[in-house]
CSV table of C-alpha atoms in Angstrom, one decimal:
chain,number,residue,atom,x,y,z
A,230,MET,CA,-8.7,21.8,10.5
A,231,THR,CA,-9.0,21.5,6.7
A,232,THR,CA,-8.5,18.6,4.4
A,233,THR,CA,-6.9,18.8,1.0
A,234,ASN,CA,-6.1,16.1,-1.5
A,235,ALA,CA,-2.6,15.0,-2.3
A,236,ALA,CA,-1.5,14.2,-5.8
A,237,PRO,CA,-3.6,11.5,-7.5
A,238,THR,CA,-2.7,8.0,-6.5
A,239,GLY,CA,-4.2,6.1,-9.4
A,240,ALA,CA,-4.5,2.4,-8.9
A,241,GLN,CA,-1.7,2.1,-6.4
A,242,THR,CA,-2.1,-0.2,-3.5
A,243,LEU,CA,-2.1,1.1,0.1
A,244,GLY,CA,1.5,0.0,0.5
A,245,GLN,CA,2.6,1.8,-2.6
A,246,GLN,CA,0.7,5.0,-1.6
A,247,ILE,CA,2.5,4.9,1.8
A,248,GLU,CA,5.9,4.5,0.2
A,249,ARG,CA,5.1,7.4,-2.2
A,250,ALA,CA,4.0,9.6,0.7
A,251,TYR,CA,7.1,8.7,2.7
A,252,ALA,CA,9.4,9.5,-0.3
A,253,ARG,CA,7.6,12.9,-0.7
A,254,ILE,CA,7.9,13.8,3.0
A,255,GLY,CA,11.5,12.7,3.6
A,256,VAL,CA,12.7,12.9,7.2
A,257,THR,CA,11.2,15.4,9.6
A,258,GLY,CA,11.4,16.4,13.2
A,259,ALA,CA,8.6,13.9,13.9
A,260,HIS,CA,10.7,11.1,12.5
A,261,LEU,CA,13.6,12.1,14.8
A,262,GLY,CA,11.3,12.2,17.8
A,263,ILE,CA,10.0,8.6,17.0
A,264,VAL,CA,13.6,7.4,16.6
A,265,ALA,CA,14.6,9.0,19.9
A,266,MET,CA,11.7,7.4,21.8
A,267,VAL,CA,12.6,4.0,20.4
A,268,LEU,CA,16.3,4.3,20.9
A,269,PHE,CA,16.2,5.3,24.6
A,270,GLY,CA,14.4,2.0,25.4
A,271,VAL,CA,16.7,-0.3,23.4
A,272,PHE,CA,19.8,1.5,24.9
A,273,PHE,CA,18.9,0.4,28.4
A,274,ASP,CA,17.8,-3.0,27.1
A,275,ALA,CA,21.4,-3.5,25.8
A,276,ILE,CA,22.9,-2.6,29.2
A,277,GLU,CA,20.5,-5.2,30.8
A,278,GLN,CA,21.6,-7.8,28.3
A,279,ASN,CA,25.2,-7.3,29.5
A,280,ALA,CA,24.3,-7.3,33.2
A,281,VAL,CA,25.0,-11.1,33.7
A,282,GLY,CA,28.4,-10.8,32.1
A,283,ILE,CA,29.3,-7.8,34.2
A,284,ALA,CA,28.0,-9.3,37.4
A,285,GLY,CA,29.3,-12.8,36.6
A,286,PRO,CA,32.7,-12.5,38.4
A,287,VAL,CA,31.1,-10.9,41.5
A,288,LEU,CA,28.4,-13.6,41.6
A,289,ALA,CA,31.0,-16.3,41.1
A,290,GLU,CA,32.9,-14.9,44.1
A,291,ASP,CA,29.8,-14.2,46.3
A,292,TRP,CA,27.7,-17.3,45.6
A,293,GLY,CA,30.5,-19.7,44.4
A,294,LEU,CA,29.0,-20.0,40.9
A,295,ALA,CA,30.8,-21.9,38.2
A,296,GLY,CA,31.0,-20.8,34.5
A,297,THR,CA,28.2,-23.2,33.6
A,298,GLN,CA,25.9,-21.6,36.2
A,299,ILE,CA,26.7,-18.1,35.0
A,300,GLY,CA,25.9,-19.3,31.5
A,301,LEU,CA,22.6,-20.7,32.7
A,302,LEU,CA,21.6,-17.2,33.8
A,303,ASN,CA,22.0,-16.0,30.3
A,304,THR,CA,20.3,-19.1,29.0
A,305,ALA,CA,17.2,-18.3,31.1
A,306,THR,CA,17.4,-14.7,29.9
A,307,PHE,CA,17.7,-15.4,26.2
A,308,THR,CA,15.3,-18.3,26.1
A,309,ALA,CA,12.7,-15.9,27.5
A,310,VAL,CA,13.8,-13.3,24.9
A,311,ALA,CA,13.0,-15.9,22.2
A,312,LEU,CA,9.6,-16.5,23.8
A,313,GLY,CA,9.0,-12.8,24.2
A,314,ARG,CA,9.8,-12.1,20.6
A,315,ILE,CA,7.4,-14.9,19.4
A,316,LEU,CA,4.6,-13.6,21.6
A,317,ALA,CA,5.3,-10.0,20.5
A,318,GLY,CA,5.2,-11.0,16.8
A,319,ALA,CA,1.8,-12.8,17.2
A,320,VAL,CA,0.3,-9.8,19.2
A,321,MET,CA,1.7,-6.9,17.2
A,322,ASP,CA,0.2,-8.1,13.9
A,323,ARG,CA,-3.2,-8.1,15.6
A,324,LEU,CA,-3.1,-5.3,18.2
A,325,GLY,CA,-0.4,-3.0,16.8
A,326,ARG,CA,3.2,-2.1,17.4
A,327,ARG,CA,2.7,0.9,19.8
A,328,LYS,CA,0.9,-0.9,22.7
A,329,LEU,CA,3.7,-3.4,23.1
A,330,LEU,CA,6.5,-1.0,23.8
A,331,GLY,CA,5.2,0.2,27.1
A,332,LEU,CA,4.2,-3.3,28.3
A,333,ASN,CA,7.6,-4.7,27.3
A,334,LEU,CA,9.5,-2.2,29.5
A,335,LEU,CA,7.2,-2.7,32.4
A,336,ILE,CA,7.9,-6.5,32.3
A,337,PHE,CA,11.6,-5.8,32.0
A,338,ALA,CA,11.5,-3.4,35.0
A,339,LEU,CA,9.7,-6.1,37.1
A,340,GLY,CA,12.3,-8.7,36.3
A,341,SER,CA,15.2,-6.3,37.1
A,342,LEU,CA,13.6,-5.5,40.5
A,343,LEU,CA,13.3,-9.2,41.3
A,344,CYS,CA,16.9,-9.7,40.3
A,345,ALA,CA,18.0,-7.1,42.8
A,346,PHE,CA,16.2,-8.8,45.7
A,347,ALA,CA,16.7,-12.5,44.7
A,348,PRO,CA,17.4,-14.5,47.8
A,349,ASN,CA,19.0,-17.4,46.1
A,350,TYR,CA,20.2,-18.7,42.7
A,351,GLY,CA,16.9,-20.3,41.7
A,352,VAL,CA,15.0,-17.0,42.1
A,353,LEU,CA,17.7,-15.2,40.2
A,354,VAL,CA,17.3,-17.6,37.3
A,355,LEU,CA,13.5,-17.0,37.4
A,356,ALA,CA,14.0,-13.2,37.5
A,357,ARG,CA,16.3,-13.3,34.5
A,358,PHE,CA,13.6,-15.2,32.6
A,359,ILE,CA,11.1,-12.4,33.4
A,360,VAL,CA,13.7,-9.8,32.2
A,361,GLY,CA,14.1,-11.8,29.0
A,362,LEU,CA,10.4,-11.7,28.2
A,363,GLY,CA,10.4,-7.9,28.3
A,364,LEU,CA,13.7,-7.6,26.4
A,365,GLY,CA,12.5,-9.9,23.6
A,366,GLY,CA,9.3,-8.0,22.9
A,367,GLU,CA,11.1,-4.6,23.0
A,368,ILE,CA,13.7,-5.2,20.3
A,369,ALA,CA,11.4,-7.0,18.0
A,370,THR,CA,8.8,-4.2,18.2
A,371,ALA,CA,11.4,-1.5,17.8
A,372,VAL,CA,12.7,-3.1,14.6
A,373,ILE,CA,9.3,-3.4,13.1
A,374,MET,CA,8.2,0.2,14.1
A,375,LEU,CA,11.2,2.0,12.6
A,376,SER,CA,11.1,-0.1,9.4
A,377,GLU,CA,7.5,0.9,8.9
A,378,PHE,CA,8.0,4.6,9.6
A,379,PHE,CA,10.6,5.3,6.8
A,380,SER,CA,10.9,5.1,3.1
A,381,ALA,CA,13.2,2.7,1.3
A,382,LYS,CA,15.8,5.4,1.0
A,383,HIS,CA,16.1,6.0,4.8
A,384,ARG,CA,14.9,2.7,6.2
A,385,GLY,CA,18.3,1.1,6.5
A,386,THR,CA,19.8,4.0,8.4
A,387,ALA,CA,16.8,4.2,10.7
A,388,VAL,CA,16.8,0.5,11.7
A,389,GLY,CA,20.6,0.6,11.9
A,390,LEU,CA,20.4,3.2,14.5
A,391,ILE,CA,18.7,0.7,16.8
A,392,ASN,CA,21.9,-1.2,17.1
A,393,VAL,CA,23.9,2.0,17.3
A,394,ALA,CA,22.0,2.7,20.5
A,395,ALA,CA,21.8,-1.0,21.7
A,396,ALA,CA,24.8,-3.0,20.5
A,397,GLY,CA,26.9,0.1,20.0
A,398,LEU,CA,26.5,2.6,22.8
A,399,GLY,CA,24.6,0.1,25.1
A,400,ASN,CA,27.2,-2.7,24.8
A,401,MET,CA,30.1,-0.3,25.0
A,402,LEU,CA,28.9,1.7,28.0
A,403,ALA,CA,27.6,-1.3,29.9
A,404,PRO,CA,31.0,-2.1,31.4
A,405,LEU,CA,31.4,1.6,32.4
A,406,PHE,CA,28.0,1.3,34.1
A,407,GLY,CA,29.4,-1.7,36.0
A,408,VAL,CA,32.6,0.1,36.9
A,409,ILE,CA,30.6,3.1,38.3
A,410,VAL,CA,28.2,0.9,40.3
A,411,PHE,CA,31.0,-1.3,41.8
A,412,ALA,CA,32.9,1.9,42.7
A,413,VAL,CA,30.0,3.4,44.5
A,414,PHE,CA,28.6,0.3,46.1
A,415,THR,CA,31.0,-2.2,47.7
A,416,GLY,CA,30.6,-5.5,49.5
A,417,ASP,CA,29.3,-8.9,48.4
A,418,ASP,CA,25.9,-7.7,47.4
A,419,ARG,CA,27.1,-4.9,45.1
A,420,TRP,CA,25.7,-6.9,42.1
A,421,ARG,CA,22.2,-6.3,43.4
A,422,TRP,CA,22.6,-2.5,42.8
A,423,LEU,CA,23.7,-3.3,39.2
A,424,PHE,CA,20.3,-4.9,38.5
A,425,GLY,CA,18.2,-2.7,40.7
A,426,LEU,CA,19.3,0.6,39.2
A,427,LEU,CA,18.2,-0.4,35.7
A,428,VAL,CA,14.5,-0.2,36.9
A,429,LEU,CA,14.5,3.6,37.0
A,430,PRO,CA,15.4,4.4,33.4
A,431,ALA,CA,13.0,1.7,32.2
A,432,LEU,CA,10.1,3.4,34.0
A,433,ALA,CA,11.2,6.8,32.7
A,434,VAL,CA,11.1,5.6,29.1
A,435,VAL,CA,7.6,4.3,29.5
A,436,VAL,CA,6.4,7.9,30.4
A,437,TYR,CA,8.6,9.4,27.6
A,438,ARG,CA,6.9,7.3,24.9
A,439,ARG,CA,3.4,8.5,25.5
A,440,SER,CA,3.2,10.5,22.3
A,441,LEU,CA,4.6,7.6,20.1
A,442,PRO,CA,2.0,7.0,17.3
A,443,GLU,CA,1.0,3.7,15.7
A,444,THR,CA,2.6,3.0,12.3
A,445,PRO,CA,0.7,4.0,9.2
A,446,ARG,CA,1.4,0.7,7.5
A,447,PHE,CA,-0.3,-1.2,10.4
A,448,LEU,CA,-3.2,1.2,10.5
A,449,ALA,CA,-3.8,1.0,6.8
A,450,ALA,CA,-3.4,-2.8,6.7
A,451,THR,CA,-6.2,-3.1,9.3
A,452,GLY,CA,-8.5,-0.7,7.5
A,453,ARG,CA,-7.9,2.4,9.7
A,454,ILE,CA,-7.3,4.6,6.8
A,455,ALA,CA,-8.3,7.9,8.4
A,456,GLU,CA,-5.9,7.3,11.4
A,457,ALA,CA,-3.1,6.3,9.0
A,458,ASN,CA,-3.6,9.6,7.1
A,459,THR,CA,-3.5,11.6,10.3
A,460,VAL,CA,-0.2,10.0,11.3
A,461,ILE,CA,1.3,10.6,7.9
A,462,ASN,CA,0.2,14.2,8.1
A,463,ARG,CA,1.9,14.5,11.5
A,464,LEU,CA,5.1,13.1,10.0
A,465,ALA,CA,4.8,15.7,7.2
A,466,ALA,CA,4.2,18.5,9.6
A,467,GLY,CA,7.0,17.4,11.9
A,468,ARG,CA,4.7,17.3,15.0
A,469,LEU,CA,3.6,14.3,17.0
A,470,ARG,CA,1.3,16.3,19.3
A,471,GLY,CA,-1.1,19.2,19.1
A,472,PRO,CA,-3.7,20.1,16.4
A,473,LEU,CA,-2.9,20.0,12.7
A,474,ALA,CA,-3.8,23.1,10.6
A,475,HIS,CA,-4.9,20.9,7.7
A,476,GLU,CA,-4.6,17.3,6.5
A,477,GLU,CA,-3.8,16.0,3.0
A,478,THR,CA,-5.4,12.7,1.8
A,479,TYR,CA,-2.4,10.6,1.2
A,480,LEU,CA,-4.2,7.2,1.2
A,481,THR,CA,-7.3,6.8,-1.0
A,482,ALA,CA,-7.4,3.0,-1.9
A,483,ASP,CA,-10.4,0.9,-1.1
A,484,ALA,CA,-9.5,0.1,2.5
A,485,THR,CA,-12.1,-2.6,2.9
A,486,ARG,CA,-10.9,-4.5,-0.1
A,487,GLU,CA,-7.2,-4.3,0.8
A,488,ALA,CA,-7.6,-4.9,4.5
A,489,ALA,CA,-9.6,-8.1,4.0
A,490,ARG,CA,-6.5,-10.3,3.9
A,491,PRO,CA,-6.1,-13.5,5.8
A,492,GLN,CA,-4.4,-13.2,9.2
A,493,ALA,CA,-0.9,-14.5,9.6
A,494,ARG,CA,-0.4,-18.2,10.4
A,495,TRP,CA,2.7,-19.8,11.8
A,496,THR,CA,2.8,-22.4,9.1
A,497,GLU,CA,2.8,-19.7,6.4
A,498,LEU,CA,6.4,-18.8,7.3
A,499,PHE,CA,7.6,-22.2,6.3
A,500,ALA,CA,5.3,-22.6,3.3
A,501,ARG,CA,6.6,-22.2,-0.3
A,502,ARG,CA,6.5,-18.4,-0.5
A,503,PHE,CA,8.6,-17.7,2.7
A,504,ARG,CA,10.3,-21.0,3.5
A,505,ARG,CA,13.7,-20.1,1.9
A,506,THR,CA,13.9,-16.7,3.6
A,507,THR,CA,12.8,-17.9,7.0
A,508,ILE,CA,15.2,-20.8,7.1
A,509,ALA,CA,18.2,-19.0,5.7
A,510,LEU,CA,17.9,-15.9,7.9
A,511,GLY,CA,17.0,-18.2,10.9
A,512,VAL,CA,20.2,-20.1,10.5
A,513,ALA,CA,22.2,-16.9,10.0
A,514,VAL,CA,20.9,-15.2,13.1
A,515,CYS,CA,21.4,-18.3,15.2
A,516,MET,CA,25.1,-18.4,14.3
A,517,SER,CA,25.5,-14.6,14.9
A,518,TYR,CA,23.7,-14.5,18.2
A,519,ALA,CA,25.5,-17.6,19.5
A,520,ALA,CA,28.8,-16.0,18.8
A,521,GLN,CA,27.8,-12.6,20.3
A,522,ILE,CA,26.3,-13.8,23.5
A,523,SER,CA,29.1,-16.3,24.1
A,524,MET,CA,31.5,-13.4,23.9
A,525,LEU,CA,29.4,-11.1,26.1
A,526,THR,CA,28.9,-13.7,28.8
A,527,LEU,CA,32.4,-15.2,29.0
A,528,ILE,CA,34.9,-12.5,28.1
A,529,PRO,CA,34.9,-10.9,31.7
A,530,ILE,CA,35.6,-14.4,33.1
A,531,ILE,CA,38.3,-15.1,30.6
A,532,LEU,CA,40.0,-11.8,31.5
A,533,THR,CA,39.7,-12.3,35.3
A,534,ASP,CA,41.1,-15.8,34.9
A,535,ARG,CA,44.2,-14.2,33.4
A,536,GLY,CA,44.8,-12.3,36.6
A,537,LEU,CA,42.9,-9.0,35.9
A,538,SER,CA,40.8,-7.4,38.6
A,539,ILE,CA,37.0,-7.1,37.9
A,540,THR,CA,37.5,-3.4,37.3
A,541,SER,CA,40.3,-3.9,34.9
A,542,ALA,CA,38.4,-6.6,33.1
A,543,LEU,CA,35.4,-4.3,32.6
A,544,TRP,CA,37.6,-1.5,31.3
A,545,TYR,CA,39.2,-3.9,28.8
A,546,THR,CA,35.7,-5.2,27.9
A,547,LEU,CA,34.6,-1.6,27.2
A,548,VAL,CA,37.5,-1.1,24.8
A,549,MET,CA,36.6,-4.2,22.9
A,550,GLN,CA,32.9,-3.1,22.8
A,551,SER,CA,34.0,0.0,20.9
A,552,GLY,CA,34.0,-2.4,17.9
A,553,SER,CA,30.2,-2.8,18.5
A,554,LEU,CA,29.6,0.9,18.2
A,555,LEU,CA,31.8,1.1,15.0
A,556,GLY,CA,30.0,-1.9,13.6
A,557,ALA,CA,26.5,-0.4,14.3
A,558,LEU,CA,27.5,2.9,12.7
A,559,ALA,CA,29.0,1.2,9.7
A,560,ALA,CA,25.9,-1.0,9.2
A,561,ALA,CA,23.6,2.0,9.4
A,562,LEU,CA,25.6,4.1,7.0
A,563,ILE,CA,26.1,1.5,4.3
A,564,ALA,CA,22.6,0.2,4.5
A,565,ARG,CA,21.4,2.9,2.0
A,566,ARG,CA,23.6,1.6,-0.8
A,567,LEU,CA,25.4,-1.7,-0.2
A,568,ALA,CA,23.5,-4.9,-0.9
A,569,ARG,CA,22.3,-6.7,2.2
A,570,ARG,CA,23.8,-10.1,1.2
A,571,LEU,CA,27.2,-8.7,0.4
A,572,THR,CA,27.3,-6.8,3.7
A,573,LEU,CA,26.4,-10.0,5.6
A,574,THR,CA,28.9,-12.2,3.8
A,575,VAL,CA,31.8,-9.8,4.4
A,576,ALA,CA,30.9,-9.3,8.0
A,577,ALA,CA,30.8,-13.1,8.6
A,578,LEU,CA,34.2,-13.5,7.1
A,579,ILE,CA,35.6,-10.7,9.2
A,580,GLY,CA,34.1,-12.4,12.3
A,581,LEU,CA,35.7,-15.7,11.3
A,582,GLY,CA,39.1,-14.1,11.1
A,583,ALA,CA,38.7,-12.2,14.4
A,584,ALA,CA,37.6,-15.3,16.2
A,585,LEU,CA,40.7,-17.3,15.1
A,586,GLY,CA,42.9,-14.4,15.8
A,587,PHE,CA,41.6,-14.0,19.4
A,588,GLY,CA,41.8,-17.7,20.1
A,589,PHE,CA,45.3,-18.4,18.7
A,590,LEU,CA,47.1,-15.1,18.3
A,591,GLY,CA,45.8,-13.1,21.3
A,592,THR,CA,48.8,-13.6,23.6
A,593,GLY,CA,49.3,-10.0,24.6
A,594,ILE,CA,46.7,-7.5,25.8
A,595,ALA,CA,47.0,-5.3,22.7
A,596,LEU,CA,46.1,-8.2,20.4
A,597,VAL,CA,43.3,-9.3,22.7
A,598,LEU,CA,41.8,-5.9,22.5
A,599,LEU,CA,42.3,-5.7,18.7
A,600,PHE,CA,40.7,-9.0,17.9
A,601,GLY,CA,38.0,-8.5,20.5
A,602,ALA,CA,37.0,-5.2,19.0
A,603,LEU,CA,37.1,-6.7,15.5
A,604,PHE,CA,35.0,-9.7,16.6
A,605,ASN,CA,32.3,-7.3,18.1
A,606,PHE,CA,32.4,-5.1,14.9
A,607,ALA,CA,31.6,-8.1,12.7
A,608,VAL,CA,28.9,-9.6,14.9
A,609,ILE,CA,27.1,-6.2,15.2
A,610,VAL,CA,27.2,-5.6,11.4
A,611,LEU,CA,25.6,-9.0,11.0
A,612,ASN,CA,22.9,-8.4,13.6
A,613,THR,CA,22.1,-4.9,12.4
A,614,THR,CA,21.8,-6.0,8.8
A,615,ILE,CA,19.6,-9.0,9.7
A,616,TRP,CA,17.3,-6.8,11.7
A,617,LEU,CA,16.9,-4.7,8.6
A,618,PHE,CA,16.8,-7.5,6.1
A,619,ALA,CA,14.1,-9.6,7.8
A,620,PRO,CA,11.2,-7.0,7.9
A,621,GLU,CA,11.8,-6.3,4.2
A,622,GLN,CA,11.0,-9.9,3.3
A,623,TYR,CA,7.4,-10.1,4.6
A,624,PRO,CA,4.2,-8.1,3.9
A,625,THR,CA,2.7,-6.0,6.7
A,626,ARG,CA,0.1,-8.5,7.8
A,627,ILE,CA,2.8,-11.1,8.6
A,628,ARG,CA,5.8,-8.8,9.0
A,629,GLY,CA,5.7,-8.8,12.8
A,630,LEU,CA,5.4,-12.5,13.1
A,631,GLY,CA,8.0,-13.3,10.5
A,632,THR,CA,10.6,-10.9,11.8
A,633,SER,CA,9.9,-11.9,15.5
A,634,VAL,CA,10.3,-15.6,14.7
A,635,ILE,CA,13.7,-15.0,13.0
A,636,LEU,CA,14.9,-12.9,15.9
A,637,ALA,CA,13.5,-15.4,18.4
A,638,LEU,CA,15.6,-18.2,16.8
A,639,GLY,CA,18.6,-16.0,17.3
A,640,SER,CA,17.8,-15.3,20.9
A,641,LEU,CA,17.2,-19.0,21.7
A,642,SER,CA,20.6,-19.8,20.1
A,643,GLY,CA,22.2,-17.0,22.1
A,644,GLY,CA,20.6,-18.3,25.3
A,645,LEU,CA,21.6,-21.9,24.8
A,646,PHE,CA,25.0,-21.7,23.1
A,647,PRO,CA,26.9,-20.0,26.0
A,648,LEU,CA,26.4,-23.4,27.8
A,649,VAL,CA,28.3,-25.1,25.0
A,650,SER,CA,30.9,-22.3,24.8
A,651,GLY,CA,31.4,-22.4,28.6
A,652,ALA,CA,31.9,-26.1,28.5
A,653,VAL,CA,34.4,-25.9,25.6
A,654,LEU,CA,36.2,-23.1,27.5
A,655,ASP,CA,36.5,-25.3,30.6
A,656,THR,CA,37.8,-28.3,28.6
A,657,ALA,CA,39.6,-26.9,25.6
A,658,GLY,CA,40.6,-23.4,26.7
A,659,VAL,CA,40.3,-20.1,24.9
A,660,GLY,CA,41.6,-21.5,21.6
A,661,GLY,CA,39.1,-24.2,21.5
A,662,MET,CA,36.2,-21.9,22.3
A,663,PHE,CA,37.0,-19.3,19.7
A,664,ALA,CA,37.7,-22.0,17.0
A,665,LEU,CA,34.1,-23.1,17.7
A,666,LEU,CA,32.9,-19.5,17.3
A,667,ALA,CA,34.8,-19.2,14.0
A,668,CYS,CA,32.8,-22.2,12.7
A,669,LEU,CA,29.6,-20.3,13.5
A,670,PHE,CA,30.7,-17.4,11.3
A,671,ALA,CA,31.5,-19.8,8.4
A,672,VAL,CA,28.0,-21.3,8.5
A,673,CYS,CA,26.5,-17.7,8.7
A,674,ALA,CA,28.5,-16.7,5.6
A,675,ILE,CA,26.8,-19.5,3.6
A,676,ALA,CA,23.3,-19.0,4.9
A,677,VAL,CA,23.0,-15.3,4.1
A,678,ARG,CA,23.4,-16.0,0.3
A,679,PHE,CA,19.9,-17.4,0.0
A,680,PRO,CA,17.3,-14.7,0.8
A,681,ALA,CA,16.2,-12.4,-2.0
A,682,GLU,CA,18.0,-9.0,-2.2
A,683,THR,CA,16.0,-6.0,-1.0
A,684,VAL,CA,18.3,-3.0,-0.9
A,685,GLY,CA,16.5,0.2,-2.2
A,686,ARG,CA,13.2,-1.5,-2.7
A,687,PRO,CA,9.8,-0.7,-1.1
A,688,MET,CA,8.6,-2.8,1.8
A,689,ALA,CA,7.1,-6.1,0.6
A,690,GLU,CA,3.3,-6.4,0.4
A,691,ASP,CA,0.8,-8.9,-0.9
A,692,ALA,CA,0.0,-8.7,-4.6
């Protein structure tokens, strides 16, 4: 292997040198391999997030659970997702992004297996909590990894693809997965197969990700300049494995000087520099997740209460989830050009209209499907853009923690709010529940106006 020098870097910082190298390299086969390894995991995560909603009517029939008890299963899941994201954020800024992905999926697989063999409701709640710990760390780490592997030009599309796989394909195909499982396995315990079969793809993805590298931004920020150069050379060559014929020196800054930055502190997120961003995006993501998880959890119950069979309800849910796929694709495509704040504001207003339409105009099945798909479209555009927007606000040394805290707030809201939505559904009906969700979108539309715009700009770093 030989080493050659890249073009002179002058007095550029490490972050600027990485951005310059990424812009020069573009997108190669190595980038596509990294994206594929990340997306396979988040795809099955999304199916797992839908599992309670899919199994809800069967559990209600088998164990006599009420809507509040079904909601508590998701509360346990998404409360743990919030905790998992906070823990992942604290760990990834110290130990790196790569190590967490395998660990997250193993925790997720353990929880799914326990769900399948849960002897009673209490154990099932505990199992969903374990599942949530793995889910939370997986998504948070995936968002950070892809945001750090791409230049400003391609970053939006790359991070947007996470929700194409997760909220798009994952959410849309989750009901189909339920239809297939319930068609093959019959009887009161068929919901156990729904949870148990998700263990196998999780373990397969752990093996598949063996060649996934650490991000150059993290390596450079921790003083591992030679390793960062090697990863960038692999990106340039389009190969994640095997020997390299030669290596260029993309990073030449004083690593010791630039890496000697203070470690991230929790309080820093709410200090003067980051307070406005953290609070505004925290509020926005809380509103968006609360609306999304309420819909995922309760829509199968709403449809079966209208006289549909569980199979019919899942098919209709699949049609409504097509809006999630369209929303994720739209967010990924427009992220290269359209301002983040404008995208978020328009999506929140679309969600507000869709919620009111579903609650008060959705009398026939055609309108239910239309407004349901539009609702899912809006909420996924919101989530995808927030996933992209948050990492762009923080420097590398605190990016994992800052992004994870914001996403954790959303998960906590998504876990707790279905209890409120379920109670409103029981007392005020479908109209009352969706009027409440419309208010969430209104608050979100206001909150997203406060963070600084970042479209087309390099990743933030310390001065």
